[in-house]
């Protein structure tokens, strides 16, 4: 009898713990039209500009890598507060804020004060990937929004395009990811664009780059000036979410130094080679890694808040 009573207490405790965690059906009763509203708005945004899908995926990544998935990246600077938008990896680079604002406005009209900005960013990233031909995954919901942000952490924790392989592995390991998961998440670079300033050094100074690609990139990225000009991270299928990113790496056609490091005679070569020939495996591993990314240190329960305006605390 004591045994069963103990088991009951343990199970009850676990239920209590789980109730504060994320769940895929979090808004089913409180805001049943939330997921449809996000999906529809993302579809409109990506139809208007295909690149926006990559931007919304990147927004989620840059949010989660700085103190967890808490929508801190969305906060605007104020006279007495400096947010993450001006951090080096974000300044004049991350985008999609207007899309998130539009979604938030629509959802607030449906069910005020219920759906967090952090959840909107997470769902928008998933819906963007699906729209561009990539895999889907179950987004766990119930995050709350931060009441602060960290410029210093954004500068230190978001991986730089100049990192070597060992530093990349360490950077992702610090967030709990294996090297395999890091390679899978890097496949997000099969869509989107990069600024000239992020790949100029590779194009002009490195030798492990396809000569025709280097020539093409130089035409759009001069040795001096033109820092903000853009080139596709995947020149083969720039607006399709597929495994061409890895095929490119195998042929020394990685745009960023950090990307080509994944296939440069190191420990991740075999994983890149595998994904380059097995798109199904890549899709599956990417989806699993995205679930893990979305679960990085979420604010739940009474922590944080549900922002009415994603750009400022209530």
XYZ file of C-alpha atoms in Angstrom:
314
model
C 0.000 0.000 0.000
C 2.827 2.365 0.904
C 4.475 1.573 -2.431
C 1.366 2.535 -4.437
C 0.898 5.666 -2.349
C 4.503 6.656 -3.067
C 4.017 6.034 -6.777
C 0.865 8.163 -6.738
C 2.716 11.013 -5.063
C 5.534 10.785 -7.607
C 3.100 10.740 -10.541
C 1.179 13.676 -9.113
C 4.417 15.592 -8.690
C 5.419 14.864 -12.272
C 2.048 16.072 -13.528
C 2.581 19.272 -11.578
C 6.016 19.715 -13.100
C 4.821 19.001 -16.637
C 1.932 21.452 -16.341
C 4.449 24.285 -16.204
C 6.320 23.011 -19.239
C 5.630 23.578 -22.912
C 2.973 21.619 -24.769
C 1.883 21.406 -28.398
C -1.783 22.043 -27.537
C -1.204 25.013 -25.211
C -3.552 27.403 -27.042
C -6.210 24.914 -28.148
C -8.799 26.330 -25.753
C -7.432 29.786 -24.918
C -6.782 30.896 -28.518
C -7.821 28.178 -30.978
C -7.239 30.309 -34.088
C -3.681 31.330 -33.140
C -1.837 28.735 -35.225
C -3.948 29.392 -38.313
C -3.445 33.146 -37.930
C 0.330 32.763 -37.758
C 0.433 30.336 -40.687
C -1.691 32.588 -42.877
C 0.341 35.719 -42.103
C 3.642 33.925 -42.727
C 2.307 32.570 -46.025
C 1.376 36.089 -47.131
C 4.757 37.475 -46.092
C 6.745 34.727 -47.841
C 4.599 35.010 -50.969
C 5.391 38.717 -51.103
C 9.109 38.103 -50.502
C 10.580 34.611 -50.533
C 13.606 35.734 -48.538
C 11.354 36.509 -45.578
C 11.095 32.793 -44.813
C 14.826 32.640 -44.160
C 14.664 35.848 -42.145
C 11.970 34.483 -39.833
C 13.935 31.265 -39.313
C 17.046 33.278 -38.469
C 15.077 35.519 -36.102
C 14.105 32.449 -34.069
C 17.704 31.209 -33.963
C 19.081 34.586 -32.868
C 16.404 34.821 -30.203
C 16.991 31.367 -28.729
C 20.793 31.588 -28.657
C 20.625 34.581 -26.312
C 19.311 33.492 -22.904
C 16.729 31.179 -24.454
C 13.636 31.522 -26.626
C 12.066 34.507 -24.883
C 11.513 37.114 -27.646
C 14.256 39.290 -26.168
C 15.544 39.941 -29.690
C 12.328 41.814 -30.512
C 12.753 44.534 -27.888
C 13.526 48.013 -29.210
C 16.123 50.237 -27.589
C 14.837 52.994 -25.340
C 16.467 55.982 -23.662
C 17.422 53.827 -20.668
C 17.611 50.368 -22.254
C 19.806 48.862 -24.967
C 18.448 45.679 -26.482
C 19.925 43.061 -28.797
C 19.070 44.595 -32.157
C 22.255 46.664 -32.177
C 24.512 43.678 -31.418
C 27.079 42.971 -34.118
C 25.379 39.774 -35.405
C 22.029 41.595 -35.570
C 22.669 45.202 -36.553
C 21.378 45.970 -40.062
C 21.019 42.230 -40.487
C 18.119 40.455 -38.746
C 14.715 41.333 -40.064
C 11.091 40.254 -40.070
C 10.058 42.363 -37.091
C 7.204 43.916 -39.046
C 5.819 40.453 -39.850
C 5.874 39.489 -36.169
C 4.212 42.823 -35.289
C 1.432 42.162 -37.783
C 0.825 38.655 -36.461
C 0.815 39.871 -32.874
C -1.691 42.600 -33.712
C -4.026 40.111 -35.382
C -3.815 37.662 -32.502
C -4.350 40.342 -29.858
C -7.669 41.139 -31.502
C -8.662 37.478 -31.306
C -7.498 36.716 -27.771
C -5.782 39.599 -25.945
C -2.911 38.835 -23.593
C -2.787 35.105 -24.345
C -0.194 34.318 -27.036
C 3.429 35.252 -26.393
C 5.728 36.899 -28.901
C 8.248 34.102 -28.246
C 5.727 31.486 -29.377
C 4.854 33.526 -32.467
C 8.529 33.651 -33.473
C 8.923 29.893 -32.945
C 5.835 28.981 -34.981
C 6.665 31.481 -37.740
C 10.087 29.855 -38.161
C 8.537 26.400 -38.578
C 5.864 27.635 -40.976
C 8.499 29.443 -43.052
C 10.590 26.312 -43.503
C 7.524 24.300 -44.542
C 6.471 26.948 -47.054
C 9.901 26.810 -48.678
C 9.782 23.026 -49.079
C 11.395 21.930 -45.843
C 10.260 19.592 -43.060
C 7.674 20.309 -40.408
C 7.972 19.694 -36.680
C 5.782 20.005 -33.618
C 6.365 23.353 -31.956
C 5.996 23.124 -28.198
C 4.079 26.168 -26.920
C 3.597 28.101 -23.719
C 6.698 30.301 -23.688
C 6.448 33.681 -22.050
C 8.263 36.853 -23.054
C 11.291 38.316 -21.334
C 11.267 41.714 -19.687
C 14.894 42.351 -20.549
C 17.532 41.639 -23.187
C 21.309 41.254 -23.316
C 23.440 43.096 -25.841
C 26.623 41.520 -24.428
C 25.257 37.968 -24.659
C 24.073 38.560 -28.220
C 27.581 39.671 -29.143
C 29.222 36.692 -27.447
C 26.845 33.762 -27.968
C 25.537 34.061 -31.537
C 28.076 32.189 -33.697
C 30.219 34.337 -35.954
C 30.685 33.521 -39.671
C 34.453 33.642 -39.069
C 34.521 30.766 -36.570
C 36.642 27.671 -37.200
C 35.200 24.178 -36.728
C 36.383 23.620 -33.156
C 34.961 26.972 -32.072
C 31.665 26.181 -33.782
C 31.442 22.853 -31.979
C 32.173 24.577 -28.674
C 29.712 27.381 -29.360
C 26.854 24.956 -29.995
C 27.934 22.617 -27.188
C 27.560 25.546 -24.804
C 23.865 25.508 -25.728
C 23.586 21.751 -25.321
C 23.914 20.710 -28.977
C 26.046 17.884 -30.311
C 28.317 18.372 -33.310
C 25.801 16.417 -35.411
C 22.979 18.727 -34.339
C 25.173 21.719 -35.115
C 25.735 20.431 -38.657
C 21.985 19.842 -39.062
C 21.037 23.310 -37.818
C 23.626 24.867 -40.112
C 21.553 23.491 -42.977
C 19.226 26.421 -42.380
C 21.693 28.260 -44.596
C 20.182 26.493 -47.580
C 17.918 29.569 -47.690
C 18.648 33.242 -47.144
C 21.327 35.739 -48.002
C 24.541 37.018 -46.467
C 26.114 40.458 -46.443
C 29.373 40.997 -48.317
C 31.126 41.885 -45.075
C 30.471 38.368 -43.724
C 32.210 36.525 -46.573
C 34.668 39.024 -48.077
C 37.668 37.524 -46.269
C 36.801 34.039 -47.517
C 36.347 35.146 -51.113
C 39.578 37.117 -51.333
C 41.888 35.230 -48.964
C 40.938 31.551 -48.783
C 41.950 28.842 -51.234
C 39.353 26.151 -50.451
C 36.664 27.899 -52.460
C 35.431 27.023 -55.937
C 37.054 29.468 -58.355
C 33.924 30.156 -60.370
C 31.952 30.865 -57.179
C 34.671 33.201 -55.939
C 34.641 35.107 -59.223
C 30.879 35.422 -59.094
C 30.871 36.625 -55.501
C 33.620 39.171 -56.142
C 31.450 40.800 -58.804
C 28.935 41.602 -56.093
C 31.352 42.072 -53.207
C 34.295 44.360 -53.924
C 37.455 44.165 -51.845
C 36.522 47.485 -50.278
C 33.077 49.008 -49.871
C 29.713 47.458 -50.565
C 29.571 45.819 -47.137
C 25.786 45.448 -47.194
C 25.404 43.960 -50.676
C 23.801 40.535 -50.519
C 24.539 37.120 -52.009
C 22.583 33.901 -51.566
C 23.994 31.433 -49.050
C 22.978 28.661 -51.435
C 23.558 29.850 -54.979
C 22.057 26.659 -56.454
C 18.522 26.741 -55.013
C 18.433 29.963 -52.957
C 14.747 29.946 -52.017
C 14.172 26.212 -51.629
C 14.749 24.421 -48.339
C 16.693 21.373 -49.500
C 20.056 19.668 -49.019
C 21.957 21.651 -51.654
C 23.744 23.508 -48.860
C 25.657 20.297 -48.118
C 26.208 19.479 -51.786
C 27.746 22.917 -52.116
C 30.088 22.338 -49.164
C 31.340 19.075 -50.669
C 32.261 21.087 -53.782
C 33.908 23.925 -51.819
C 30.997 26.221 -52.563
C 30.245 27.325 -49.028
C 29.758 31.097 -48.900
C 30.713 31.651 -45.285
C 34.001 30.564 -43.730
C 32.083 28.944 -40.855
C 29.931 26.963 -43.286
C 32.852 25.588 -45.294
C 34.529 24.626 -42.015
C 31.919 21.894 -41.707
C 33.590 20.198 -44.677
C 37.264 20.985 -44.473
C 38.996 17.761 -43.511
C 37.610 17.746 -39.978
C 35.365 15.631 -37.793
C 32.096 16.760 -39.392
C 33.007 15.891 -42.989
C 31.189 12.555 -42.876
C 27.982 14.143 -41.594
C 28.028 16.756 -44.351
C 28.691 14.036 -46.934
C 25.777 12.013 -45.592
C 23.325 14.925 -45.755
C 24.528 15.806 -49.259
C 23.255 12.458 -50.530
C 20.378 11.831 -48.103
C 17.885 14.707 -47.963
C 15.427 12.627 -45.932
C 17.965 12.164 -43.148
C 18.762 15.874 -43.194
C 15.100 16.860 -42.975
C 14.543 14.514 -40.035
C 17.625 15.648 -38.140
C 16.947 19.321 -38.827
C 13.402 18.994 -37.494
C 14.608 17.258 -34.313
C 17.291 19.894 -33.753
C 14.748 22.686 -34.254
C 12.525 21.208 -31.545
C 15.536 21.202 -29.240
C 16.400 24.775 -30.235
C 12.869 25.924 -29.479
C 13.084 24.388 -26.017
C 16.164 26.344 -24.952
C 15.492 27.908 -21.532
C 11.899 29.034 -22.114
C 10.187 31.268 -19.598
C 7.056 29.513 -18.307
C 4.591 29.713 -15.475
C 4.799 33.079 -13.748
C 8.179 33.983 -15.238
C 8.258 36.769 -17.817
C 5.074 38.193 -19.281
C 2.848 38.118 -22.357
C 3.821 41.333 -24.132
C 1.017 43.298 -25.738
C 3.541 44.896 -28.081
C 6.463 42.638 -29.013
C 8.821 45.627 -29.220
C 8.457 46.741 -25.601
C 7.684 45.375 -22.167
C 4.213 45.950 -20.772
